[in-house]
Coordinates of C-alpha atoms in Angstrom, one line a residue:
M1 CA 0.0 0.0 0.0
Q2 CA 2.9 2.4 0.8
N3 CA 4.7 1.6 -2.5
G4 CA 1.9 1.6 -5.1
G5 CA 0.6 -2.0 -5.1
G6 CA 1.6 -3.5 -8.4
A7 CA 4.6 -1.0 -8.5
F8 CA 5.9 -3.0 -5.5
L9 CA 5.2 -6.5 -6.8
I10 CA 7.6 -6.4 -9.7
P11 CA 10.6 -5.2 -7.7
Y12 CA 9.7 -7.7 -5.0
L13 CA 9.8 -10.6 -7.4
I14 CA 13.0 -9.4 -9.0
V15 CA 14.7 -9.0 -5.6
L16 CA 13.4 -12.4 -4.5
L17 CA 15.1 -14.0 -7.5
L18 CA 18.4 -12.1 -7.4
V19 CA 18.8 -11.4 -3.7
G20 CA 16.4 -13.5 -1.5
R21 CA 16.9 -17.0 -3.0
P22 CA 20.7 -16.7 -3.4
L23 CA 21.2 -15.5 0.2
Y24 CA 18.8 -18.0 1.6
Y25 CA 20.6 -20.9 -0.1
L26 CA 24.0 -19.4 0.9
E27 CA 23.1 -19.2 4.5
M28 CA 21.7 -22.7 4.5
V29 CA 25.0 -24.0 2.9
M30 CA 27.2 -22.2 5.5
G31 CA 25.0 -23.3 8.5
Q32 CA 24.7 -27.0 7.4
F33 CA 28.4 -27.3 6.3
A34 CA 29.9 -26.1 9.6
S35 CA 27.1 -27.1 12.0
R36 CA 27.5 -23.7 13.7
G37 CA 25.2 -21.0 14.9
C38 CA 25.0 -17.4 13.6
I39 CA 28.1 -16.2 15.5
K40 CA 30.3 -19.2 15.4
V41 CA 29.8 -19.6 11.7
F42 CA 32.0 -16.5 11.3
D43 CA 34.9 -18.7 12.4
V44 CA 35.3 -18.8 8.7
A45 CA 36.9 -15.3 9.1
P46 CA 37.2 -14.3 12.7
L47 CA 37.9 -10.7 11.7
M48 CA 34.2 -10.5 10.7
R49 CA 32.7 -12.1 13.8
G50 CA 31.0 -8.9 14.7
V51 CA 28.6 -9.4 11.8
G52 CA 27.1 -12.3 13.6
V53 CA 27.0 -10.4 16.9
G54 CA 25.3 -7.5 15.1
Q55 CA 22.7 -9.8 13.5
T56 CA 21.9 -11.3 16.9
L57 CA 21.5 -7.9 18.4
A58 CA 19.1 -7.0 15.6
L59 CA 17.1 -10.1 16.4
L60 CA 16.9 -9.0 20.1
L61 CA 15.4 -5.8 18.9
I62 CA 12.9 -7.7 16.8
L63 CA 12.1 -9.9 19.7
G64 CA 11.0 -6.9 21.7
Y65 CA 8.2 -5.9 19.4
Y66 CA 7.3 -9.2 17.6
A67 CA 5.6 -10.7 20.7
A68 CA 3.9 -7.4 21.4
V69 CA 2.2 -7.5 18.0
L70 CA 1.3 -11.1 18.7
S71 CA -0.3 -10.1 22.0
V72 CA -2.8 -8.0 20.0
S73 CA -3.9 -11.1 18.1
V74 CA -4.5 -12.8 21.4
R75 CA -6.7 -9.9 22.4
Y76 CA -8.6 -10.2 19.2
F77 CA -8.9 -14.0 19.6
V78 CA -10.6 -13.6 23.0
A79 CA -12.9 -10.9 21.6
S80 CA -13.8 -13.3 18.7
F81 CA -16.0 -15.3 21.1
G82 CA -18.4 -12.4 21.6
S83 CA -21.6 -12.0 19.6
P84 CA -21.9 -9.8 17.7
L85 CA -18.1 -9.4 17.0
A86 CA -16.7 -6.5 19.0
W87 CA -15.5 -4.7 15.9
A88 CA -18.5 -5.4 13.7
R89 CA -20.6 -2.4 14.9
C90 CA -19.8 1.2 15.8
E91 CA -19.9 2.5 19.3
P92 CA -22.1 5.7 20.0
D93 CA -19.0 7.9 20.5
W94 CA -17.3 6.8 17.3
S95 CA -18.1 9.7 15.0
G96 CA -17.6 9.2 11.3
C97 CA -17.9 5.4 11.7
V98 CA -19.7 2.8 9.5
D99 CA -20.4 -0.7 10.7
S100 CA -17.9 -3.2 9.3
E101 CA -20.7 -5.8 9.0
F102 CA -22.5 -3.3 6.6
K103 CA -22.4 -4.7 3.0
G104 CA -24.0 -1.8 1.1
R105 CA -22.5 1.5 0.0
V106 CA -22.5 4.8 1.9
Q107 CA -22.3 8.2 0.3
N108 CA -19.9 9.9 2.7
A109 CA -16.3 9.1 1.7
S110 CA -14.9 10.3 5.0
L111 CA -16.5 7.5 6.9
R112 CA -14.2 4.7 8.3
P113 CA -15.1 1.1 9.2
S114 CA -15.8 0.2 12.8
A115 CA -12.9 -2.3 12.7
E116 CA -10.5 0.6 12.4
Y117 CA -12.0 2.5 15.4
Y118 CA -11.9 -0.7 17.5
F119 CA -8.2 -1.2 16.8
N120 CA -7.2 2.4 17.4
R121 CA -9.5 3.3 20.3
T122 CA -10.5 0.2 22.1
V123 CA -7.4 -2.1 21.7
L124 CA -4.4 0.2 21.5
H125 CA -5.9 3.6 22.7
N126 CA -3.6 5.1 20.1
F127 CA -1.7 8.3 20.5
W128 CA -1.4 10.1 17.1
T129 CA 1.7 11.9 18.3
V130 CA 4.2 11.1 21.1
E131 CA 5.3 14.6 22.0
D132 CA 4.1 14.1 25.6
G133 CA 5.4 10.5 25.9
V134 CA 4.1 7.0 25.0
G135 CA 1.7 6.5 27.9
V136 CA 1.1 3.4 30.1
P137 CA 0.7 -0.2 28.8
D138 CA -2.8 -1.5 28.5
W139 CA -3.4 -4.1 31.2
K140 CA -5.4 -6.4 29.0
L141 CA -2.6 -6.4 26.4
A142 CA 0.0 -6.9 29.1
V143 CA -1.8 -10.1 30.2
C144 CA -1.9 -11.3 26.6
L145 CA 1.8 -10.5 26.2
L146 CA 2.5 -12.6 29.3
F147 CA 0.5 -15.5 27.8
C148 CA 2.5 -15.3 24.6
W149 CA 5.8 -15.5 26.4
M150 CA 4.6 -18.4 28.5
C151 CA 3.7 -20.3 25.3
I152 CA 7.1 -19.5 23.7
T153 CA 9.0 -20.6 26.9
G154 CA 6.9 -23.8 27.2
I155 CA 7.8 -24.8 23.6
L156 CA 11.5 -24.1 23.8
I157 CA 12.3 -25.1 27.4
K158 CA 13.2 -28.6 26.1
G159 CA 15.3 -27.4 23.3
I160 CA 15.1 -27.2 19.5
R161 CA 13.6 -30.6 19.0
S162 CA 10.4 -29.6 20.7
S163 CA 10.3 -26.5 18.4
G164 CA 10.6 -28.7 15.4
K165 CA 7.7 -30.9 16.3
A166 CA 5.5 -27.9 17.0
S167 CA 6.4 -26.5 13.6
Y168 CA 4.4 -29.1 11.7
F169 CA 1.1 -27.8 13.0
L170 CA 2.3 -24.1 13.2
A171 CA 3.2 -24.1 9.5
I172 CA 0.4 -26.2 7.9
F173 CA -2.8 -25.1 9.7
P174 CA -2.6 -21.4 8.7
Y175 CA -2.8 -22.3 5.0
V176 CA -6.2 -23.8 5.5
I177 CA -7.5 -20.5 7.0
L178 CA -5.7 -18.4 4.3
L179 CA -7.3 -20.3 1.5
V180 CA -10.8 -20.0 3.1
L181 CA -10.2 -16.2 3.3
L182 CA -9.0 -16.1 -0.3
V183 CA -12.3 -17.7 -1.5
R184 CA -14.4 -15.4 0.6
T185 CA -12.5 -12.3 -0.4
C186 CA -12.9 -12.9 -4.1
T187 CA -16.7 -12.9 -3.6
L188 CA -16.8 -9.4 -1.9
E189 CA -18.1 -6.5 -3.9
G190 CA -15.3 -4.1 -5.0
A191 CA -12.6 -6.7 -4.2
D192 CA -11.7 -6.9 -7.9
Q193 CA -10.6 -3.2 -7.9
G194 CA -8.3 -3.9 -4.9
I195 CA -6.8 -7.0 -6.6
L196 CA -6.4 -5.1 -9.8
Y197 CA -4.5 -2.4 -7.9
L198 CA -2.1 -5.1 -6.6
M199 CA -1.5 -6.6 -10.0
K200 CA -1.4 -3.5 -12.3
P201 CA 2.2 -2.2 -12.7
Q202 CA 3.0 1.5 -12.3
W203 CA 6.2 1.7 -14.4
E204 CA 7.2 5.2 -13.2
K205 CA 7.5 3.8 -9.6
L206 CA 10.3 1.4 -10.7
I207 CA 12.8 4.2 -10.7
D208 CA 11.9 5.1 -7.1
V209 CA 14.7 3.7 -4.9
Q210 CA 12.4 3.6 -1.9
V211 CA 10.2 1.0 -3.6
W212 CA 13.3 -1.2 -4.1
Y213 CA 14.4 -0.6 -0.6
A214 CA 11.0 -1.7 0.7
A215 CA 11.2 -4.8 -1.6
V216 CA 14.6 -5.8 -0.2
T217 CA 13.6 -5.4 3.4
Q218 CA 10.3 -7.3 2.9
C219 CA 12.3 -10.1 1.2
F220 CA 14.7 -10.2 4.2
F221 CA 11.9 -10.5 6.7
S222 CA 9.8 -12.8 4.6
L223 CA 12.6 -15.4 4.3
T224 CA 14.3 -14.4 7.6
I225 CA 17.7 -13.9 5.9
S226 CA 20.5 -11.8 7.2
L227 CA 19.2 -12.4 10.8
G228 CA 21.0 -15.6 11.6
S229 CA 17.9 -17.8 11.9
V230 CA 18.4 -19.7 8.6
I231 CA 22.0 -20.4 9.5
V232 CA 21.0 -21.7 13.0
F233 CA 18.2 -24.0 11.8
A234 CA 20.4 -25.3 8.9
S235 CA 23.2 -26.1 11.4
Y236 CA 20.9 -28.8 13.0
N237 CA 20.6 -30.6 9.6
S238 CA 22.5 -33.8 8.8
F239 CA 25.6 -33.0 6.7
T240 CA 24.2 -34.6 3.5
N241 CA 20.7 -33.2 3.8
N242 CA 19.5 -31.9 0.4
I243 CA 19.4 -28.2 1.2
Y244 CA 19.2 -27.2 -2.4
R245 CA 15.8 -28.9 -2.6
D246 CA 14.8 -27.3 0.7
A247 CA 15.9 -23.8 -0.4
M248 CA 13.9 -24.1 -3.7
I249 CA 10.7 -25.4 -2.0
I250 CA 10.8 -22.8 0.8
S251 CA 11.6 -19.8 -1.4
W252 CA 8.9 -20.6 -4.0
L253 CA 6.4 -21.4 -1.3
D254 CA 7.2 -18.1 0.4
T255 CA 6.5 -16.3 -2.9
F256 CA 3.2 -18.1 -3.4
T257 CA 2.2 -17.3 0.2
S258 CA 3.1 -13.6 -0.2
I259 CA 1.1 -13.3 -3.4
V260 CA -2.0 -15.1 -2.0
S261 CA -2.0 -13.1 1.2
G262 CA -1.5 -10.0 -0.9
I263 CA -4.6 -10.8 -2.9
V264 CA -6.6 -11.3 0.2
V265 CA -5.5 -8.0 1.8
F266 CA -6.0 -5.9 -1.4
G267 CA -9.3 -7.6 -2.1
I268 CA -10.5 -6.6 1.4
V269 CA -9.1 -3.0 1.0
G270 CA -11.0 -2.8 -2.3
N271 CA -14.2 -3.8 -0.6
I272 CA -13.7 -1.2 2.2
A273 CA -13.0 1.4 -0.5
H274 CA -16.2 0.4 -2.4
I275 CA -18.4 0.6 0.7
T276 CA -16.9 4.0 1.9
G277 CA -16.8 5.5 -1.6
N278 CA -13.0 5.9 -1.6
R279 CA -10.4 5.0 -4.2
V280 CA -8.2 2.0 -3.3
E281 CA -5.0 4.2 -3.6
D282 CA -6.5 6.6 -1.1
M283 CA -6.9 4.0 1.7
Q284 CA -4.2 5.0 4.2
L285 CA -3.7 1.6 5.9
Q286 CA -0.3 0.3 6.7
G287 CA 1.7 -1.8 9.2
P288 CA -0.3 -3.6 11.9
Q289 CA -3.4 -1.9 10.7
L290 CA -3.5 -4.1 7.6
T291 CA -3.8 -7.1 9.8
F292 CA -6.0 -5.8 12.5
I293 CA -8.4 -3.8 10.4
T294 CA -8.7 -5.3 6.9
Y295 CA -9.0 -9.0 8.0
P296 CA -11.5 -8.4 10.9
D297 CA -13.5 -6.1 8.5
A298 CA -13.8 -9.0 6.0
I299 CA -14.8 -11.5 8.7
A300 CA -17.5 -9.1 9.9
K301 CA -19.1 -9.3 6.5
F302 CA -19.3 -13.1 6.5
D303 CA -23.0 -14.2 6.0
A304 CA -22.6 -17.0 8.6
A305 CA -20.3 -18.3 11.3
Q306 CA -18.5 -15.0 11.8
N307 CA -17.3 -16.1 15.3
V308 CA -16.0 -19.4 14.0
F309 CA -13.9 -17.7 11.2
A310 CA -12.8 -14.9 13.6
V311 CA -11.6 -17.5 16.1
L312 CA -9.8 -19.6 13.4
F313 CA -8.2 -16.5 11.8
F314 CA -6.7 -15.1 15.0
L315 CA -5.7 -18.6 16.1
M316 CA -3.9 -18.8 12.7
F317 CA -2.3 -15.5 13.3
F318 CA -1.2 -16.5 16.8
L319 CA 0.3 -19.8 15.6
L320 CA 2.2 -18.0 12.8
G321 CA 3.6 -15.5 15.2
L322 CA 4.4 -18.2 17.7
G323 CA 6.3 -20.1 15.0
S324 CA 8.3 -17.0 14.1
N325 CA 9.0 -16.1 17.7
T326 CA 10.3 -19.6 18.6
G327 CA 12.6 -19.3 15.6
I328 CA 13.9 -15.9 16.8
V329 CA 14.4 -17.2 20.4
T330 CA 16.1 -20.4 19.2
T331 CA 18.6 -18.3 17.1
I332 CA 19.5 -16.2 20.1
V333 CA 19.7 -19.2 22.5
T334 CA 22.0 -20.9 20.0
A335 CA 24.2 -17.8 19.8
V336 CA 24.4 -17.6 23.6
R337 CA 25.1 -21.3 24.2
D338 CA 27.7 -21.4 21.5
R339 CA 29.6 -18.8 23.5
F340 CA 28.7 -20.2 26.9
P341 CA 28.0 -23.9 26.5
Q342 CA 27.9 -24.5 30.3
L343 CA 24.6 -22.5 30.6
P344 CA 21.5 -24.8 30.8
N345 CA 19.1 -24.3 28.0
W346 CA 16.1 -23.5 30.3
K347 CA 18.0 -20.6 32.0
V348 CA 18.8 -19.0 28.7
V349 CA 15.2 -19.3 27.5
I350 CA 13.7 -17.9 30.6
S351 CA 16.2 -15.0 30.7
I352 CA 15.3 -14.1 27.1
A353 CA 11.6 -14.4 27.8
I354 CA 11.9 -12.0 30.7
Y355 CA 13.8 -9.5 28.5
G356 CA 11.2 -9.9 25.7
F357 CA 8.2 -9.4 28.1
C358 CA 9.8 -6.2 29.6
C359 CA 10.6 -4.7 26.2
G360 CA 7.2 -5.7 24.8
L361 CA 5.4 -3.6 27.4
V362 CA 6.7 -0.5 25.7
Y363 CA 5.1 -1.4 22.4
I364 CA 1.6 -2.0 23.9
T365 CA 1.4 1.6 25.2
P366 CA -0.8 4.1 23.3
G367 CA 2.4 5.5 21.6
G368 CA 3.9 2.0 21.1
L369 CA 3.5 1.9 17.3
H370 CA 5.6 5.1 17.0
V371 CA 8.4 3.4 19.0
L372 CA 8.0 0.3 16.9
D373 CA 8.5 2.3 13.7
V374 CA 11.7 3.9 15.0
V375 CA 13.2 0.6 16.3
D376 CA 12.3 -1.2 13.1
K377 CA 13.7 1.4 10.7
Y378 CA 17.0 2.2 12.5
G379 CA 17.7 -0.7 14.7
V380 CA 16.6 -3.5 12.4
T381 CA 16.0 -2.6 8.7
L382 CA 19.0 -0.3 8.2
T383 CA 21.3 -2.6 10.3
T384 CA 20.4 -5.8 8.5
L385 CA 20.9 -4.1 5.1
T386 CA 24.4 -3.0 6.2
L387 CA 25.3 -6.3 7.9
V388 CA 24.1 -8.5 4.9
M389 CA 26.7 -6.7 2.7
L390 CA 29.4 -7.6 5.2
E391 CA 28.1 -11.1 5.4
I392 CA 28.5 -11.5 1.6
V393 CA 32.0 -10.0 1.8
T394 CA 32.9 -12.6 4.4
F395 CA 31.4 -15.7 2.8
C396 CA 31.8 -15.0 -0.9
W397 CA 34.9 -12.8 -1.1
M398 CA 37.1 -13.8 1.9
Y399 CA 36.1 -17.5 2.0
G400 CA 35.4 -17.5 -1.7
V401 CA 32.6 -18.6 -4.0
E402 CA 34.9 -21.2 -5.5
Q403 CA 35.4 -22.8 -2.1
I404 CA 31.7 -22.6 -1.3
G405 CA 31.1 -24.5 -4.6
H406 CA 33.6 -27.2 -3.4
D407 CA 31.8 -27.4 0.0
I408 CA 28.5 -28.0 -1.7
Q409 CA 30.1 -30.7 -3.9
L410 CA 31.4 -32.4 -0.7
M411 CA 28.0 -32.2 1.0
L412 CA 25.5 -32.8 -1.8
S413 CA 27.7 -34.3 -4.6
R414 CA 26.3 -31.6 -7.0
R415 CA 28.0 -28.8 -8.9
T416 CA 27.0 -25.2 -8.2
G417 CA 25.3 -23.6 -11.2
V418 CA 26.5 -20.4 -12.8
F419 CA 23.4 -18.5 -11.6
W420 CA 24.3 -19.0 -8.0
R421 CA 28.0 -18.2 -8.5
V422 CA 27.2 -15.0 -10.4
C423 CA 24.7 -13.8 -7.8
W424 CA 27.1 -14.6 -4.9
S425 CA 30.0 -13.0 -6.6
F426 CA 28.7 -9.5 -7.4
V427 CA 25.0 -9.3 -8.5
T428 CA 23.4 -9.7 -5.0
F429 CA 26.0 -7.5 -3.4
G430 CA 25.6 -4.8 -6.1
I431 CA 21.8 -4.6 -5.8
I432 CA 22.0 -4.3 -2.0
A433 CA 24.8 -1.8 -2.1
V434 CA 23.0 0.5 -4.6
I435 CA 19.8 0.4 -2.5
W436 CA 21.8 1.0 0.7
V437 CA 23.6 4.1 -0.7
F438 CA 20.4 5.6 -2.0
S439 CA 18.6 4.9 1.3
F440 CA 21.0 7.4 2.9
I441 CA 20.9 9.9 0.0
Q442 CA 17.1 10.0 0.0
Y443 CA 16.8 9.7 3.8
T444 CA 13.7 11.2 5.4
P445 CA 13.2 11.0 9.2
L446 CA 10.1 9.6 10.7
P447 CA 7.4 12.0 12.0
V448 CA 8.5 11.5 15.6
P449 CA 10.2 13.9 18.1
L450 CA 13.9 14.5 17.6
G451 CA 14.9 12.6 20.7
M452 CA 13.4 9.4 19.2
T453 CA 15.2 9.9 15.9
V454 CA 18.5 10.3 17.8
F455 CA 17.7 7.2 19.8
G456 CA 17.1 5.3 16.5
W457 CA 20.5 6.4 15.1
C458 CA 22.1 5.3 18.4
L459 CA 20.6 1.9 18.0
Y460 CA 22.0 1.7 14.5
A461 CA 25.5 2.8 15.6
F462 CA 25.5 0.4 18.5
V463 CA 24.7 -2.6 16.4
I464 CA 27.1 -1.7 13.5
S465 CA 29.9 -0.9 15.9
Q466 CA 30.0 -4.5 16.9
V467 CA 31.8 -5.2 13.6
A468 CA 34.7 -2.9 14.5
I469 CA 34.8 -4.0 18.2
W470 CA 35.1 -7.7 17.4
A471 CA 37.5 -7.1 14.5
V472 CA 39.9 -5.3 16.9
Y473 CA 39.4 -8.2 19.4
A474 CA 40.2 -10.7 16.7
L475 CA 43.4 -8.8 15.8
C476 CA 44.5 -8.6 19.4
E477 CA 44.1 -12.4 19.8
R478 CA 46.6 -13.0 17.0
K479 CA 50.2 -13.7 17.9
E480 CA 51.9 -12.4 14.7
E481 CA 54.2 -9.4 15.1
K482 CA 53.2 -7.3 12.1
L483 CA 49.7 -5.9 11.8
L484 CA 49.4 -7.0 8.1
D485 CA 50.2 -10.5 9.1
R486 CA 47.6 -10.4 11.9
L487 CA 45.0 -9.1 9.4
K488 CA 45.7 -11.9 6.9
A489 CA 45.5 -14.5 9.6
A490 CA 42.2 -13.1 11.0
C491 CA 40.7 -13.4 7.5
Q492 CA 41.4 -17.1 7.4
P493 CA 39.2 -19.8 8.9
T494 CA 40.1 -21.0 12.4
S495 CA 41.9 -24.3 12.9
D496 CA 38.7 -26.2 13.8
W497 CA 36.6 -24.8 10.9
G498 CA 34.9 -27.4 8.7
P499 CA 32.4 -30.2 8.9
E500 CA 31.5 -31.6 12.3
N501 CA 32.3 -35.2 11.4
S502 CA 36.1 -35.8 11.9
T503 CA 36.4 -38.0 8.8
V504 CA 34.7 -35.6 6.5
R505 CA 36.6 -32.7 8.1
S506 CA 39.9 -34.4 7.3
Q507 CA 38.9 -34.9 3.7
Y508 CA 37.9 -31.2 3.5
R509 CA 41.1 -30.0 5.0
S510 CA 43.2 -32.1 2.7
E511 CA 41.4 -30.9 -0.5
R512 CA 41.5 -27.2 0.7
S513 CA 45.2 -27.4 1.5
K514 CA 45.9 -28.7 -1.9
R515 CA 44.0 -25.9 -3.6
L516 CA 45.6 -23.3 -1.5
E517 CA 49.1 -24.6 -2.4
E518 CA 48.1 -24.4 -6.1
N519 CA 46.9 -20.8 -5.7
R520 CA 50.1 -19.8 -3.8
A521 CA 52.1 -21.1 -6.7
Q522 CA 50.2 -18.9 -9.1
S523 CA 50.0 -15.7 -7.1
V524 CA 50.8 -14.4 -3.6
G525 CA 49.2 -11.0 -3.7
V526 CA 46.3 -10.4 -1.3
G527 CA 44.5 -8.2 -3.8
K528 CA 44.8 -10.8 -6.6
C529 CA 43.7 -13.5 -4.2
V530 CA 40.5 -11.7 -3.2
L531 CA 39.8 -10.6 -6.8
R532 CA 40.1 -14.3 -7.9
K533 CA 37.7 -15.4 -5.2
M534 CA 35.2 -12.7 -6.4
C535 CA 35.5 -13.2 -10.1
N536 CA 36.2 -17.0 -10.4
T537 CA 32.5 -17.3 -11.2
F538 CA 31.9 -18.9 -14.5
V539 CA 34.3 -21.8 -14.1
Q540 CA 34.3 -24.1 -11.1
K541 CA 37.4 -26.3 -11.1

């Protein structure tokens, strides 16, 4: 909605093909090959270990608000048992309101659906500005937030195996509800205009860097790349697991899911626009509003079983959020226990849950959505865009695309295609770098007080500074006398880097040593070595 509907869809699909899928496959390869978490995987080049630390800190920031948004779905889930639905009809003091259950057409285009009033006034008690502070957390949402963290803790207290078993239900059930909503949405009057707005390209928008920026960030969050989660879950795979197949299935299924959910959302927005006499492009809905206004509005228009579908939908939303949250917590737990293996799993999980609950209280205040926007933009989106470039530099330029190809050959007994090598070598990095540069050139601050903007930049600086801090630490650990020698050594894998199985690791080290000797015989220059790793793309020896 922010980026012109169909104008966003084309960049999103292009970015998914040239950035999302290559990075997703790359992170799966590195995680499965070394069986290490998102920080220890940077043993491949200790100088860059701060990238993994920064990604973990970004996940901690996401953890603070993700469960808070999930708590709102629990609030709606409880309200779904009431009859009529709490958001289906206007309250007497909601001026300019039209019942969400109304299926006709009103003449006044300034009217807004009751689902919107319910979200803003009853659930969040929204502040439109935060000049005087963010307010006090709503006690009902605080109880819902506590319930969410109790569920997450209960799932993960026994470790990742319990999370994996829960994922079967958490992943499959939502598709049933989504397909039901898709069928219902397509029958709503005016839905065709909303869906057309989603599918119709606006070619002039393709030169807007902000649209591409939004596409990259959406791709990152949709596939959870550049946040360490993919690396962590892949690290639990068996060494010969067919991750190429997994990466293709997941990335294409993710695309399908995004398009289907997009059709549902824009169909409902089209219906709301039809009823209120607005144009689709004039509907100013974004962020959490799209979930907590458009979907409830559609359910309120169901001819029968409104409560049943409301309960199922918000149960679906809760399960999806629960799955995502367990993934985030698992990534952080793995990072902590890789560093401090003596800590019991349950203590780490409970500590993270307490942190997440305390942070989440900020986001369920009347001004919480403004705080969420600041943390998301500066502490998460900008940082992940920066860190993913450094991740590519580490894996593809320092370690080398050629070496990654040999690792895949060792794991899967398959050669790496030219498409993947070209993307890993320069295409993916180039696209992200251009968008990153223009995001600063065309920077516009959020409409929040200056203090909150400064706080956002401090978050960005703190996360990114981890790269420099851990690089200095890695150099200080080295025993070489000259700084250049220390730098070279810190860019090389640690002595224990490689597959977890000792036999396979011996084979890997033997083959790698042989290739390194051949390369030294050809050239000893650092610059030429890096250039060869970058550009040895079209031929895999």
